[in-house]
Amino acid sequence: MAELELDSITKVFHDGDEEIVAVDDVSLTIEDGEFLVVVGPSGCGKSTTLRMVAGLESITSGAIRLGDDVINDVKSQDRDIAMVFQSYALYPHMTVQENMSFGLEESTGLSDDEIGARVEETASTMGIGDLLERRPDELSGGQQQRVALGRSIVRDPEVFLMDEPLSNLDAKLRAQMRTELQRLQEELDVTTMYVTHDQTEAMTMGDRIAILNEGELQQISSPLECYHAPANRFVADFIGEPGMNFFDVDREGDELVSELFTYPLSDWMVDDLGDTSELVFGIRPEDVSLVDVASAEHDFEAVVEVVEPMGDENTVHLHFAGHPDSSIVASVGGLQNVSQGEELAAHIPEEAIHLFDRQTGKVLHNRRLDSEEAVDATL
Amino acid sequence: MTKPDLKDDSNDERSKGTADGGRLPRLRKRFDYHRLGLYAVLLGIVAFYLAPIEAGLVTSLKTRTGVIETLPMSPPIYGEFSTASWIAAFDTLSRGLLNSALYAVPATVISAFIGSVAAYGLTQANWKRRYKATFLALFVAGIFIPYQAVLVPVTRFWSNYAQIEGLLTPLWLLGVDRDYTDLVELMITSIAYGIPICTILFRSYYKNMNIEMIEAARLDGASLRRIYRRIVLPLSTPMFAVVLIYQFTQIWNDLLFALVLIQSTSSDAAPAVLILSGLGVSQEGMNFSLQMAGALITALPTIAVYVMFSEEFSEGLAT
C-alpha cells in the first residue's frame, strides 16, 4: 500500500496534425488508503488519467509516483496495480477460479496451493465461493461484477483503479454494490482511484472527489465541500441534482441587478466581491423556499410552471412574474402543496447564495453555513 | 389414450380453418405456389452442383466399355459395374496421398500459426500505428500476388539461391530419398504464400476481441507472450478452424507450385495432385473411369477436414 501522486501530468493525443489535450497539467495526491473519486462529464479526461496511472496510456509530460518511485516508464504488468473495468473484462474461456488465479500466477511466485487458498478466501468474502467452477457467460451481471472485483482484490495490489465499474448494473444492484465497495475498500485499506460520471457515486463513496472538466482539474476536496463550497461555476453546476440555478447579474453598489430581479446585498457580502461587477448569481434549489406573498426584500414574485412530485420532496419549476422565458427551480418539502399556474413568491436567502466571476467562472463568495463548527465537522 | 387426442387436434384445426373464413385458404394457395417455385429453383441448383460429382462417381464405377457405351450420368448397368478403377487409382495415388499429407499438414498448421502470431502483433501489441499500417499493407499486397507471376522467381530462388539439399543431410542418412528436397521446398513455399491471407483472417478476428480483457491481463502481470499463450490463443479456436480448413484445401489442391517445384510425376516425392494430373492418360486413350476414381480419392481428405472442423468453422464464420 502506498501513496499515489500525480505530478502535473499531461496527455496530448495527435490526430493527424491536430493536437488534442486530453489531460492538462493535473496534479493530485491520493493518500495511502484513501478512496478518491474522479468525476466529470464524458470526455473530460478522467478515464485517460486513470489509464495513465495503469500504464495503458503513455504520459506526455509530468510524473506519476507510487510511494517514492516514479513509475512513468514501468510497464503495466510490473506496476502492481489492479484495475476493474467497465466491461468487467473477464477471461471468457476460464472459470471464475482461473480468472482469479491468473493474476497471481502471472505476477507472483506463489505455489498452486497458496494461490488456491487465497482465491478461495477472497471468493468467500466476495460471496462468490460457490461460483468458482462456472464460466463468466454462466454468471449474471452482478456476479460478473463481483468476480471482476475479486480478481483485483485477490492480488492484494498497491493501488486499485476502477473505471466506472458499476455503470452496467441496474439501479438497485448499483446502490447495493456502492455500499459494498465502500465497505470493502475500508476493510482492505488500499489506495483507490475510482472514475465515474455518476455524481451520486462521487458524493457517497469517496473520501475526496476530484472534478475534471476538459482535461483540467477543477477542484479536489471532500464531497460536502465540493457541494457547499464549489471552487468555480463548473463544479457548482456539476455537483447537485437538480442543478444550481444561475443568473447573470451586474453589481451596482450594494445591489445585484439583472433583468429579472434586483437583489440587495448586506455589507458583509459586499466585502467578498472586491471590485468585480460582472457576476453570476447561484442558488441551490433546496435553498429556495416558496411563500405566499413577497413580503421581504429577498422575496420575488414567481409563477409555477411544472411540479415534479418525488414523494419526499417536490421539484418546482417556476418563472419570475412578468418574465415567462426565465426559469428557476425550487425543491420544497413533499407535503407542501403547490399547483401549476399558482402565483407565489420565491424566497432566496442571502446566506445561501453563491457568486461567481462571470469572466473566469471562479467563485467569489460561497454560501454561509449555519455554524462554522458544523462545517468543520462535515468537511 | 392417443386416439381421442388426435381426434381433438383435427377437430381444432378444422374449426380454426372455418373460423378464419375465406381469406386464409386463398392466401395459403398463393403461399404454396411461392414455396413450390422456391423448392424447384433450389432443387435445380442442387442438381446443377451435384451433377458433375454424380457423373464422376458413376463413371468411376464403370468398366471401360461401360464408360464408352453409356451416358456419363447414367448409373452402371449390370455387367459393367466394376471397382477396379478405384483399386487401381488408390494403388497409384497412395504414395502421392502420403506425400501430400507430409507437406500439406505441416504447411497448413505452420502458416496458420504464423498468421495468428502476426495478426496478434498487428492488433493487440503496443507499437506505433504508422508501422502497423505499413506491415498491414504488405500483408494485404501479399494476398493479391498472382501465383503465375512468381513461378519463375520461386524456381530460381530454390535452384540458385537457397539450395537446401545439404541442410537436410540427416534425412538422407536416415534413408529418405533425396527427391524429398523438392517436397520441403514446396512446403516452405506454401507456408510463405499462405501467411498473408492467414494474417488478415486472424486480424479481423483479433480486432473484435475485447481490448479491456487484454489490458486486464497486462495489469494482471502477464507479458505480451503470455497473453498470447493464455488468452488470445485459446480464444482463437473458431478462427483456427476457418483458417485450417481454408489453408488445407488451398495447399492440398494447389497444382501450380507442385508442377514447378517437383521434378516429375514419377518422382518419389510427387504429391497426389501431380500424380492425378497424369493419371489415366495413355496411348490407348483416356481412362475416364480411372481419372474419376483418382479425383474422388484425392478430394476425400479435404472433405474429411471440413467434417472434422465443421462446428468450429461455422462459429468462426459467424464472428
XYZ file of C-alpha atoms in Angstrom:
698
model
C 0.000 0.000 0.000
C 1.291 3.393 -0.872
C 0.587 6.966 -1.672
C -0.112 7.753 -5.313
C 0.969 11.107 -6.634
C 0.178 12.638 -9.999
C 2.593 15.486 -10.622
C 1.345 17.867 -13.342
C 0.624 15.102 -15.813
C -0.453 15.980 -19.308
C -1.694 13.814 -22.149
C -1.750 15.038 -25.732
C -3.254 12.899 -28.485
C -2.272 13.503 -32.082
C -4.985 13.243 -34.663
C -3.219 13.945 -37.932
C -1.779 17.416 -37.452
C -4.260 18.266 -34.761
C -3.263 18.137 -31.130
C -5.903 17.179 -28.628
C -5.100 17.834 -24.997
C -6.986 15.163 -23.098
C -5.439 15.785 -19.696
C -3.987 19.180 -18.924
C -1.474 19.588 -16.124
C -3.323 17.592 -13.481
C -1.697 17.331 -10.067
C -3.172 15.438 -7.184
C -2.133 13.138 -4.382
C -4.049 10.158 -3.142
C -3.091 9.360 0.417
C -2.276 5.850 1.487
C -5.577 4.027 1.890
C -7.643 6.901 0.586
C -10.651 6.491 -1.695
C -10.534 9.202 -4.349
C -13.364 9.533 -6.826
C -12.557 11.244 -10.110
C -15.694 12.624 -11.636
C -16.572 14.699 -14.666
C -18.667 14.745 -17.822
C -17.801 12.332 -20.622
C -14.676 13.329 -22.492
C -13.231 15.252 -19.558
C -10.094 13.111 -19.431
C -10.905 11.118 -16.295
C -10.516 7.725 -17.945
C -7.344 8.825 -19.703
C -5.906 9.881 -16.345
C -6.753 6.502 -14.876
C -5.247 4.695 -17.861
C -2.034 6.671 -17.477
C -1.795 5.532 -13.880
C -2.388 1.968 -15.079
C 0.318 2.323 -17.706
C -2.085 1.615 -20.535
C -1.569 5.101 -21.919
C 1.767 6.879 -22.229
C 2.319 10.126 -20.354
C 3.111 13.180 -22.492
C 4.631 15.108 -19.595
C 4.657 15.071 -15.833
C 5.321 12.249 -13.418
C 3.346 9.595 -11.618
C 4.780 8.464 -8.303
C 3.813 5.401 -6.358
C 5.349 5.627 -2.921
C 8.723 7.184 -3.630
C 9.220 5.733 -7.114
C 8.407 7.409 -10.410
C 6.500 4.786 -12.393
C 6.235 6.600 -15.751
C 8.374 4.032 -17.521
C 7.365 0.961 -15.567
C 5.339 -1.434 -17.719
C 1.722 -2.084 -16.751
C 2.497 -5.660 -15.811
C 5.176 -4.567 -13.341
C 3.221 -1.777 -11.619
C 1.403 -3.863 -9.016
C -1.814 -2.061 -9.788
C -5.175 -3.770 -10.206
C -7.937 -2.347 -12.323
C -11.639 -3.075 -12.574
C -13.047 -2.315 -15.999
C -16.481 -1.167 -17.012
C -16.973 -4.262 -19.172
C -15.539 -6.424 -16.340
C -13.084 -7.817 -18.923
C -13.234 -11.336 -17.530
C -11.442 -14.064 -19.467
C -14.366 -15.875 -21.109
C -12.607 -19.213 -21.567
C -11.612 -19.523 -17.932
C -13.642 -20.454 -14.892
C -14.073 -17.975 -12.058
C -11.338 -19.821 -10.199
C -8.964 -19.496 -13.177
C -9.912 -15.874 -13.728
C -8.981 -15.076 -10.172
C -5.791 -17.168 -10.161
C -4.493 -15.686 -13.414
C -3.014 -12.542 -11.890
C -1.377 -14.424 -9.021
C 0.106 -16.960 -11.415
C 1.498 -14.265 -13.688
C 2.757 -11.784 -11.128
C 3.813 -13.812 -8.109
C 5.866 -16.892 -7.408
C 3.248 -18.401 -5.127
C 2.718 -22.137 -5.214
C -0.507 -23.562 -6.618
C -1.710 -24.408 -3.118
C -1.161 -20.889 -1.825
C -2.884 -19.421 -4.879
C -5.810 -21.789 -4.433
C -6.151 -20.846 -0.776
C -6.039 -17.114 -1.459
C -8.558 -17.370 -4.283
C -10.929 -19.361 -2.124
C -10.628 -16.941 0.771
C -11.280 -13.888 -1.411
C -14.120 -15.628 -3.225
C -15.865 -16.373 0.041
C -15.535 -12.787 1.301
C -16.976 -11.633 -2.030
C -19.830 -14.131 -1.745
C -18.866 -15.960 -4.926
C -17.408 -19.038 -3.268
C -19.940 -21.358 -4.887
C -19.376 -19.949 -8.376
C -15.711 -20.891 -8.674
C -16.251 -23.622 -11.258
C -18.502 -21.530 -13.524
C -17.525 -19.596 -16.592
C -18.292 -15.885 -16.994
C -21.094 -16.471 -19.520
C -22.948 -18.525 -16.919
C -23.000 -15.623 -14.464
C -25.363 -12.694 -14.081
C -24.100 -9.135 -14.486
C -23.876 -8.632 -10.743
C -21.946 -11.870 -10.271
C -19.541 -10.965 -13.081
C -19.014 -7.661 -11.334
C -18.112 -9.454 -8.134
C -15.714 -11.739 -9.939
C -14.055 -8.727 -11.554
C -13.667 -7.128 -8.125
C -12.495 -10.375 -6.589
C -9.931 -10.801 -9.338
C -8.321 -7.494 -8.453
C -8.641 -7.875 -4.684
C -7.029 -11.313 -4.607
C -3.789 -9.844 -5.900
C -3.530 -7.502 -2.931
C -2.140 -4.663 -5.081
C -0.655 -1.319 -4.052
C -3.423 0.588 -5.811
C -6.933 -0.141 -7.065
C -8.134 1.561 -10.185
C -11.801 1.402 -11.049
C -13.196 2.627 -14.320
C -16.947 3.104 -13.953
C -17.305 -0.402 -12.536
C -20.953 -0.061 -11.584
C -22.366 1.554 -14.702
C -23.530 -1.727 -16.284
C -25.635 -2.724 -13.290
C -29.305 -1.961 -12.746
C -30.166 0.817 -10.309
C -30.928 -1.338 -7.296
C -27.861 -3.544 -7.631
C -25.743 -0.464 -8.222
C -26.834 1.071 -4.930
C -26.104 -2.207 -3.155
C -22.664 -2.617 -4.744
C -21.850 1.003 -3.941
C -22.196 0.333 -0.248
C -20.386 -2.956 -0.510
C -17.477 -1.443 -2.396
C -17.108 1.236 0.238
C -17.125 -1.346 2.982
C -14.546 -3.462 1.142
C -12.281 -0.536 0.484
C -12.393 0.482 4.100
C -11.661 -3.055 5.201
C -8.759 -3.563 2.785
C -7.473 -0.027 3.258
C -5.976 0.090 -0.233
C -5.346 3.354 -2.063
C -8.175 3.589 -4.572
C -8.823 5.772 -7.591
C -12.372 5.473 -8.825
C -13.585 7.054 -12.056
C -17.247 7.760 -12.635
C -19.587 10.174 -14.349
C -22.262 9.465 -11.764
C -22.351 12.169 -9.133
C -24.254 10.030 -6.658
C -21.313 7.611 -6.654
C -18.941 10.544 -6.329
C -20.799 12.101 -3.417
C -21.416 8.935 -1.461
C -18.310 6.818 -1.972
C -15.234 8.951 -1.921
C -13.146 10.315 0.918
C -12.462 13.108 -1.510
C -13.597 13.828 -5.032
C -11.628 15.322 -7.883
C -13.688 17.061 -10.531
C -12.287 17.230 -14.026
C -13.511 19.235 -16.971
C -11.890 19.418 -20.392
C -8.778 17.802 -19.026
C -8.309 20.302 -16.225
C -8.685 19.648 -12.536
C -11.448 21.924 -11.238
C -11.452 21.071 -7.583
C -10.327 18.346 -5.249
C -11.851 18.194 -1.798
C -14.369 16.345 0.308
C -17.791 15.702 -1.279
C -19.585 18.141 1.020
C -17.047 20.857 0.453
C -17.494 20.466 -3.305
C -21.208 20.763 -2.758
C -21.312 23.694 -0.383
C -18.116 25.483 -1.339
C -17.536 24.889 -5.052
C -14.351 26.405 -6.414
C -15.998 27.618 -9.573
C -19.182 27.700 -11.555
C -18.495 24.382 -13.299
C -18.267 22.481 -10.010
C -21.347 24.240 -8.653
C -23.244 23.229 -11.778
C -21.928 19.674 -12.000
C -22.484 18.631 -8.398
C -26.063 18.559 -7.207
C -29.299 17.254 -8.658
C -31.392 19.179 -9.639
C -28.591 21.600 -10.500
C -27.930 25.026 -9.094
C -29.871 27.981 -10.513
C -27.670 30.541 -12.259
C -28.456 34.122 -13.232
C -26.179 36.704 -14.848
C -26.171 39.796 -12.644
C -24.342 43.103 -12.540
C -23.305 44.635 -9.281
C -24.357 48.213 -8.838
C -23.257 49.497 -5.435
C -24.783 47.176 -2.875
C -27.340 45.695 -5.249
C -27.177 42.863 -7.748
C -29.155 43.817 -10.810
C -30.421 41.544 -13.541
C -33.299 41.971 -15.926
C -35.239 39.552 -13.736
C -34.686 40.927 -10.300
C -32.783 43.318 -8.129
C -31.111 41.713 -5.137
C -29.969 43.916 -2.269
C -26.730 42.870 -0.574
C -25.683 43.237 3.041
C -22.396 44.789 3.980
C -20.653 41.532 4.902
C -21.374 40.334 1.394
C -20.072 43.356 -0.405
C -16.630 42.879 1.140
C -16.186 39.474 -0.535
C -16.792 40.776 -4.005
C -13.920 43.230 -4.360
C -14.378 45.359 -7.439
C -15.715 42.708 -9.825
C -19.056 43.829 -11.145
C -19.933 41.226 -13.785
C -21.162 38.280 -11.752
C -23.110 35.063 -11.885
C -25.622 34.562 -9.123
C -26.148 30.978 -7.949
C -28.655 29.409 -5.627
C -29.351 25.721 -4.990
C -32.967 24.607 -5.486
C -33.318 23.369 -1.926
C -32.349 26.808 -0.606
C -35.196 28.483 -2.468
C -38.354 28.466 -0.396
C -41.806 29.269 -1.650
C -44.003 31.708 0.279
C -47.461 33.032 -0.489
C -46.673 36.715 -0.770
C -43.496 38.664 -1.433
C -43.021 40.350 1.912
C -39.269 40.652 2.386
C -36.557 42.228 0.260
C -35.279 38.823 -0.855
C -38.703 37.571 -1.976
C -39.511 37.567 -5.688
C -42.840 37.021 -7.352
C -42.940 33.868 -9.412
C -45.375 31.618 -11.254
C -45.345 27.826 -11.018
C -44.861 26.102 -14.370
C -44.379 22.424 -13.575
C -44.386 20.426 -10.347
C -42.482 17.138 -10.198
C -43.545 15.261 -7.070
C -40.831 12.885 -5.834
C -42.627 11.848 -2.672
C -40.174 13.178 -0.132
C -39.881 16.452 -1.984
C -41.360 18.389 -4.876
C -39.206 19.824 -7.604
C -40.951 23.001 -8.680
C -40.109 24.777 -11.942
C -41.095 28.445 -11.866
C -40.596 31.620 -13.820
C -40.283 35.137 -12.487
C -43.531 37.085 -12.702
C -43.554 39.073 -15.912
C -40.690 37.031 -17.434
C -42.212 33.867 -18.884
C -38.873 32.922 -20.508
C -36.986 32.925 -17.235
C -36.664 29.846 -15.101
C -35.834 28.968 -11.541
C -36.080 25.587 -9.844
C -37.003 25.089 -6.213
C -37.049 21.902 -4.156
C -39.633 22.046 -1.433
C -40.959 19.521 1.048
C -43.143 16.758 -0.302
C -46.052 17.855 1.802
C -46.084 21.473 0.681
C -48.959 21.912 -1.716
C -48.011 23.719 -4.890
C -50.004 23.582 -8.080
C -49.370 24.547 -11.640
C -50.112 28.172 -12.547
C -50.058 29.271 -8.931
C -48.676 32.747 -8.334
C -46.459 32.967 -5.275
C -43.089 34.261 -4.174
C -39.654 32.644 -4.164
C -37.578 33.453 -1.146
C -33.847 33.454 -1.869
C -32.000 33.782 1.446
C -28.822 35.767 1.336
C -26.843 33.212 3.414
C -27.354 30.594 0.730
C -26.274 32.408 -2.396
C -23.079 31.793 -4.345
C -21.476 34.453 -6.505
C -19.087 33.728 -9.354
C -16.913 35.895 -11.558
C -18.650 35.862 -14.939
C -15.400 36.055 -16.889
C -13.315 33.443 -15.110
C -16.073 31.383 -13.507
C -14.164 31.471 -10.210
C -16.158 31.648 -7.041
C -16.126 34.996 -5.222
C -18.493 34.102 -2.465
C -19.831 30.789 -1.224
C -22.874 30.231 0.891
C -22.626 30.612 4.610
C -23.253 27.567 6.670
C -25.210 27.908 9.885
C -22.291 27.231 12.119
C -18.667 27.053 11.125
C -18.155 24.202 13.557
C -20.806 22.166 11.818
C -18.975 22.716 8.563
C -15.692 21.607 10.004
C -17.355 18.513 11.316
C -18.870 17.627 7.989
C -15.932 18.552 5.769
C -55.240 -42.694 -24.954
C -53.674 -41.190 -28.037
C -56.622 -41.694 -30.326
C -59.053 -39.251 -28.724
C -56.204 -36.708 -28.526
C -55.578 -36.950 -32.219
C -59.261 -36.566 -32.931
C -59.406 -33.474 -30.759
C -56.488 -31.943 -32.609
C -58.022 -32.477 -36.016
C -61.297 -31.024 -34.782
C -59.479 -27.996 -33.517
C -57.749 -27.440 -36.802
C -60.897 -27.767 -38.790
C -62.727 -25.323 -36.580
C -59.844 -22.876 -36.892
C -59.927 -23.178 -40.648
C -63.614 -22.356 -40.821
C -63.396 -19.604 -38.259
C -60.821 -17.750 -40.307
C -63.262 -17.532 -43.188
C -62.456 -17.392 -46.868
C -59.325 -15.262 -46.796
C -56.942 -17.753 -45.342
C -57.280 -20.560 -47.923
C -56.597 -18.084 -50.745
C -53.503 -16.788 -49.023
C -52.399 -20.311 -48.346
C -52.734 -21.216 -52.009
C -50.537 -18.342 -53.160
C -48.088 -19.218 -50.461
C -47.952 -22.771 -51.773
C -47.104 -21.661 -55.309
C -44.371 -19.479 -53.916
C -42.993 -22.414 -51.948
C -43.217 -24.689 -54.962
C -41.231 -22.270 -57.089
C -38.658 -21.855 -54.375
C -38.150 -25.585 -53.970
C -37.963 -26.088 -57.726
C -35.197 -23.500 -58.018
C -33.348 -24.935 -55.033
C -33.578 -28.435 -56.437
C -32.324 -27.138 -59.760
C -29.314 -25.579 -58.071
C -28.607 -28.769 -56.130
C -28.815 -30.824 -59.316
C -26.569 -28.375 -61.129
C -23.866 -28.645 -58.487
C -24.196 -32.349 -57.846
C -24.379 -33.478 -61.483
C -20.614 -33.410 -62.139
C -19.909 -35.237 -58.881
C -22.579 -37.805 -59.621
C -21.217 -38.242 -63.143
C -17.727 -38.653 -61.694
C -18.904 -41.179 -59.155
C -20.863 -43.375 -61.598
C -18.133 -43.143 -64.217
C -15.554 -44.288 -61.712
C -17.622 -47.411 -61.087
C -17.886 -48.473 -64.737
C -15.720 -50.706 -66.898
C -14.090 -49.129 -69.950
C -16.804 -50.374 -72.272
C -19.389 -49.157 -69.802
C -17.912 -45.657 -69.986
C -17.986 -45.669 -73.774
C -21.454 -47.183 -74.206
C -23.497 -45.360 -71.566
C -24.244 -41.720 -70.863
C -21.863 -40.108 -68.356
C -24.619 -39.575 -65.801
C -26.426 -42.890 -66.029
C -25.568 -45.448 -63.396
C -23.511 -48.509 -64.402
C -25.685 -51.234 -65.895
C -25.404 -54.872 -64.877
C -22.190 -56.463 -66.053
C -20.389 -53.185 -66.496
C -20.086 -52.335 -62.802
C -16.525 -52.500 -61.555
C -14.461 -51.252 -58.642
C -11.233 -51.944 -60.483
C -10.661 -48.242 -61.212
C -10.859 -47.374 -57.527
C -8.362 -50.055 -56.617
C -6.014 -49.036 -59.417
C -6.333 -45.344 -58.617
C -5.666 -45.942 -54.944
C -2.600 -48.053 -55.768
C -1.152 -45.325 -57.952
C -2.115 -42.455 -55.689
C -1.327 -43.838 -52.256
C 2.303 -42.696 -52.454
C 1.121 -39.253 -53.599
C -1.512 -39.023 -50.871
C 1.126 -39.682 -48.266
C 3.454 -37.097 -49.820
C 0.636 -34.551 -49.996
C -0.192 -35.090 -46.338
C 3.515 -34.857 -45.460
C 3.754 -31.294 -46.733
C 0.151 -30.006 -46.624
C -0.474 -30.746 -42.937
C 2.668 -29.011 -41.580
C 2.336 -26.192 -44.095
C -1.267 -25.578 -43.026
C -0.551 -25.647 -39.317
C 2.603 -23.539 -39.562
C 1.102 -20.859 -41.832
C -1.997 -20.631 -39.632
C 0.138 -20.305 -36.500
C 2.438 -17.686 -38.015
C -0.609 -15.826 -39.335
C -2.135 -15.842 -35.871
C 1.022 -14.524 -34.213
C 1.472 -11.848 -36.879
C -2.144 -10.750 -36.534
C -1.735 -10.589 -32.752
C 1.251 -8.310 -33.271
C -0.696 -6.162 -35.713
C -3.664 -5.695 -33.395
C -3.027 -6.142 -29.675
C 0.658 -5.394 -29.352
C 1.531 -1.837 -28.460
C 3.579 -0.154 -31.150
C 3.263 2.758 -33.499
C 0.163 2.711 -35.622
C 2.123 4.016 -38.606
C 4.349 0.942 -38.656
C 1.368 -1.325 -38.139
C -0.302 0.210 -41.193
C 2.813 -0.361 -43.295
C 3.001 -4.019 -42.342
C -0.700 -4.446 -42.872
C -0.371 -3.000 -46.378
C 2.405 -5.501 -47.110
C 0.282 -8.421 -45.936
C -2.687 -7.267 -47.997
C -0.472 -6.873 -51.050
C 0.813 -10.387 -50.399
C -2.669 -11.802 -50.832
C -3.001 -10.325 -54.276
C 0.260 -11.587 -55.747
C -0.779 -13.956 -58.542
C 0.974 -17.342 -58.295
C 1.743 -17.331 -62.012
C 3.852 -14.208 -61.565
C 6.135 -15.826 -59.014
C 6.624 -19.235 -60.619
C 9.933 -18.356 -62.259
C 11.330 -16.387 -59.297
C 10.395 -19.237 -56.958
C 12.090 -21.930 -59.035
C 15.181 -19.773 -59.461
C 15.190 -18.995 -55.764
C 15.226 -22.680 -54.825
C 17.616 -23.785 -57.543
C 20.135 -20.916 -57.381
C 19.932 -19.123 -54.072
C 18.607 -21.498 -51.481
C 19.988 -24.941 -52.024
C 18.726 -26.754 -49.005
C 19.648 -30.290 -50.006
C 22.825 -30.074 -47.954
C 20.970 -28.847 -44.888
C 18.781 -31.922 -44.931
C 21.683 -34.405 -44.829
C 20.405 -36.058 -41.615
C 17.262 -37.047 -43.511
C 19.250 -38.633 -46.356
C 21.346 -40.533 -43.842
C 18.103 -41.971 -42.444
C 17.397 -43.374 -45.874
C 14.933 -40.782 -47.122
C 15.053 -40.324 -50.892
C 16.790 -37.128 -51.998
C 13.749 -36.257 -54.124
C 12.132 -35.117 -50.878
C 14.201 -31.932 -51.022
C 11.584 -30.756 -53.510
C 8.802 -31.547 -51.095
C 10.448 -29.481 -48.349
C 10.818 -26.623 -50.806
C 7.153 -26.983 -51.732
C 6.173 -26.911 -48.059
C 8.159 -23.772 -47.303
C 6.802 -22.049 -50.413
C 3.230 -22.936 -49.448
C 3.763 -21.614 -45.936
C 5.190 -18.349 -47.238
C 2.351 -17.761 -49.658
C -0.266 -18.751 -47.089
C 0.860 -16.332 -44.381
C -0.756 -13.134 -45.776
C -4.288 -14.480 -46.019
C -3.996 -16.223 -42.648
C -2.788 -12.994 -41.056
C -5.642 -10.953 -42.478
C -8.243 -13.521 -41.407
C -6.887 -13.591 -37.855
C -6.507 -9.834 -37.771
C -10.203 -9.181 -38.335
C -10.935 -11.670 -35.550
C -8.477 -10.140 -33.082
C -9.617 -6.612 -33.831
C -13.017 -7.515 -32.411
C -11.581 -9.007 -29.257
C -12.356 -7.127 -26.052
C -9.394 -4.781 -25.635
C -10.169 -4.280 -21.946
C -9.670 -8.015 -21.470
C -6.152 -7.811 -22.919
C -5.459 -4.759 -20.775
C -6.732 -6.587 -17.715
C -4.277 -9.381 -18.480
C -1.441 -6.862 -18.797
C -2.319 -5.374 -15.432
C -2.522 -8.895 -14.039
C 1.176 -9.073 -14.783
C 1.175 -11.119 -17.998
C 3.738 -10.326 -20.683
C 2.894 -9.982 -24.369
C 3.925 -13.589 -24.992
C 1.998 -14.924 -22.007
C -1.140 -13.036 -23.027
C -0.957 -14.674 -26.450
C -0.366 -18.066 -24.965
C -3.015 -17.933 -22.227
C -5.702 -15.565 -23.508
C -5.561 -14.956 -27.238
C -4.612 -18.426 -28.484
C -7.279 -20.320 -26.505
C -9.903 -17.855 -27.703
C -8.864 -18.275 -31.352
C -10.157 -21.827 -31.806
C -13.078 -20.911 -34.094
C -10.838 -18.817 -36.311
C -8.223 -21.564 -36.400
C -10.909 -23.904 -37.731
C -11.720 -21.480 -40.548
C -8.089 -20.860 -41.398
C -7.052 -24.521 -41.167
C -9.847 -25.665 -43.469
C -9.197 -22.899 -45.955
C -5.434 -23.296 -45.965
C -5.532 -27.077 -46.096
C -7.838 -27.033 -49.112
C -5.675 -24.439 -50.831
C -2.391 -26.211 -50.236
C -3.680 -29.721 -50.848
C -5.262 -28.739 -54.170
C -2.520 -26.448 -55.397
C -1.006 -27.834 -58.581
C 0.977 -24.832 -59.788
C 3.791 -24.837 -57.234
C 3.863 -28.652 -57.291
C 4.317 -28.617 -61.058
C 7.309 -26.269 -60.996
C 8.985 -27.465 -57.807
C 8.664 -31.251 -58.072
C 10.887 -32.693 -60.763
C 8.460 -35.160 -62.317
C 5.312 -37.201 -61.792
C 7.439 -40.254 -61.266
C 9.459 -38.595 -58.503
C 9.324 -40.353 -55.156
C 8.152 -37.092 -53.614
C 5.318 -36.367 -56.073
C 2.166 -35.175 -54.279
C -1.273 -36.572 -55.129
C -2.369 -33.699 -57.360
C 0.686 -34.125 -59.541
C 0.175 -37.869 -59.988
C -3.521 -37.243 -60.581
C -2.734 -34.885 -63.457
C -1.105 -37.733 -65.356
C -3.484 -40.477 -64.217
C -5.331 -42.452 -66.889
C -3.528 -40.862 -69.787
C -2.007 -43.423 -72.104
C -1.564 -44.114 -75.794
C -4.721 -46.197 -75.944
C -6.671 -43.057 -74.921
C -8.058 -41.602 -71.746
C -9.191 -43.899 -68.944
C -12.028 -41.718 -67.654
C -13.080 -44.236 -65.085
C -9.614 -44.265 -63.507
C -9.384 -40.468 -63.611
C -12.698 -40.030 -61.869
C -11.822 -42.515 -59.151
C -8.470 -40.770 -58.663
C -10.097 -37.327 -58.442
C -12.585 -38.500 -55.819
C -9.887 -40.189 -53.758
C -7.749 -37.044 -53.861
C -10.700 -34.909 -52.781
C -11.563 -37.085 -49.772
C -9.050 -35.591 -47.279
C -10.322 -32.035 -47.833
C -13.879 -33.213 -47.220
C -12.718 -35.020 -44.106
C -11.155 -31.799 -42.789
C -14.407 -29.900 -43.359
C -16.361 -32.530 -41.481
C -13.858 -32.574 -38.629
C -13.953 -28.819 -38.019
C -17.461 -28.035 -39.239
C -18.790 -26.914 -35.859
C -15.900 -24.552 -35.122
C -15.940 -23.473 -38.766
C -19.495 -22.154 -38.637
C -18.789 -20.479 -35.287
C -15.719 -18.808 -36.763
C -17.583 -17.611 -39.832
C -20.321 -16.146 -37.663
C -17.918 -13.891 -35.786
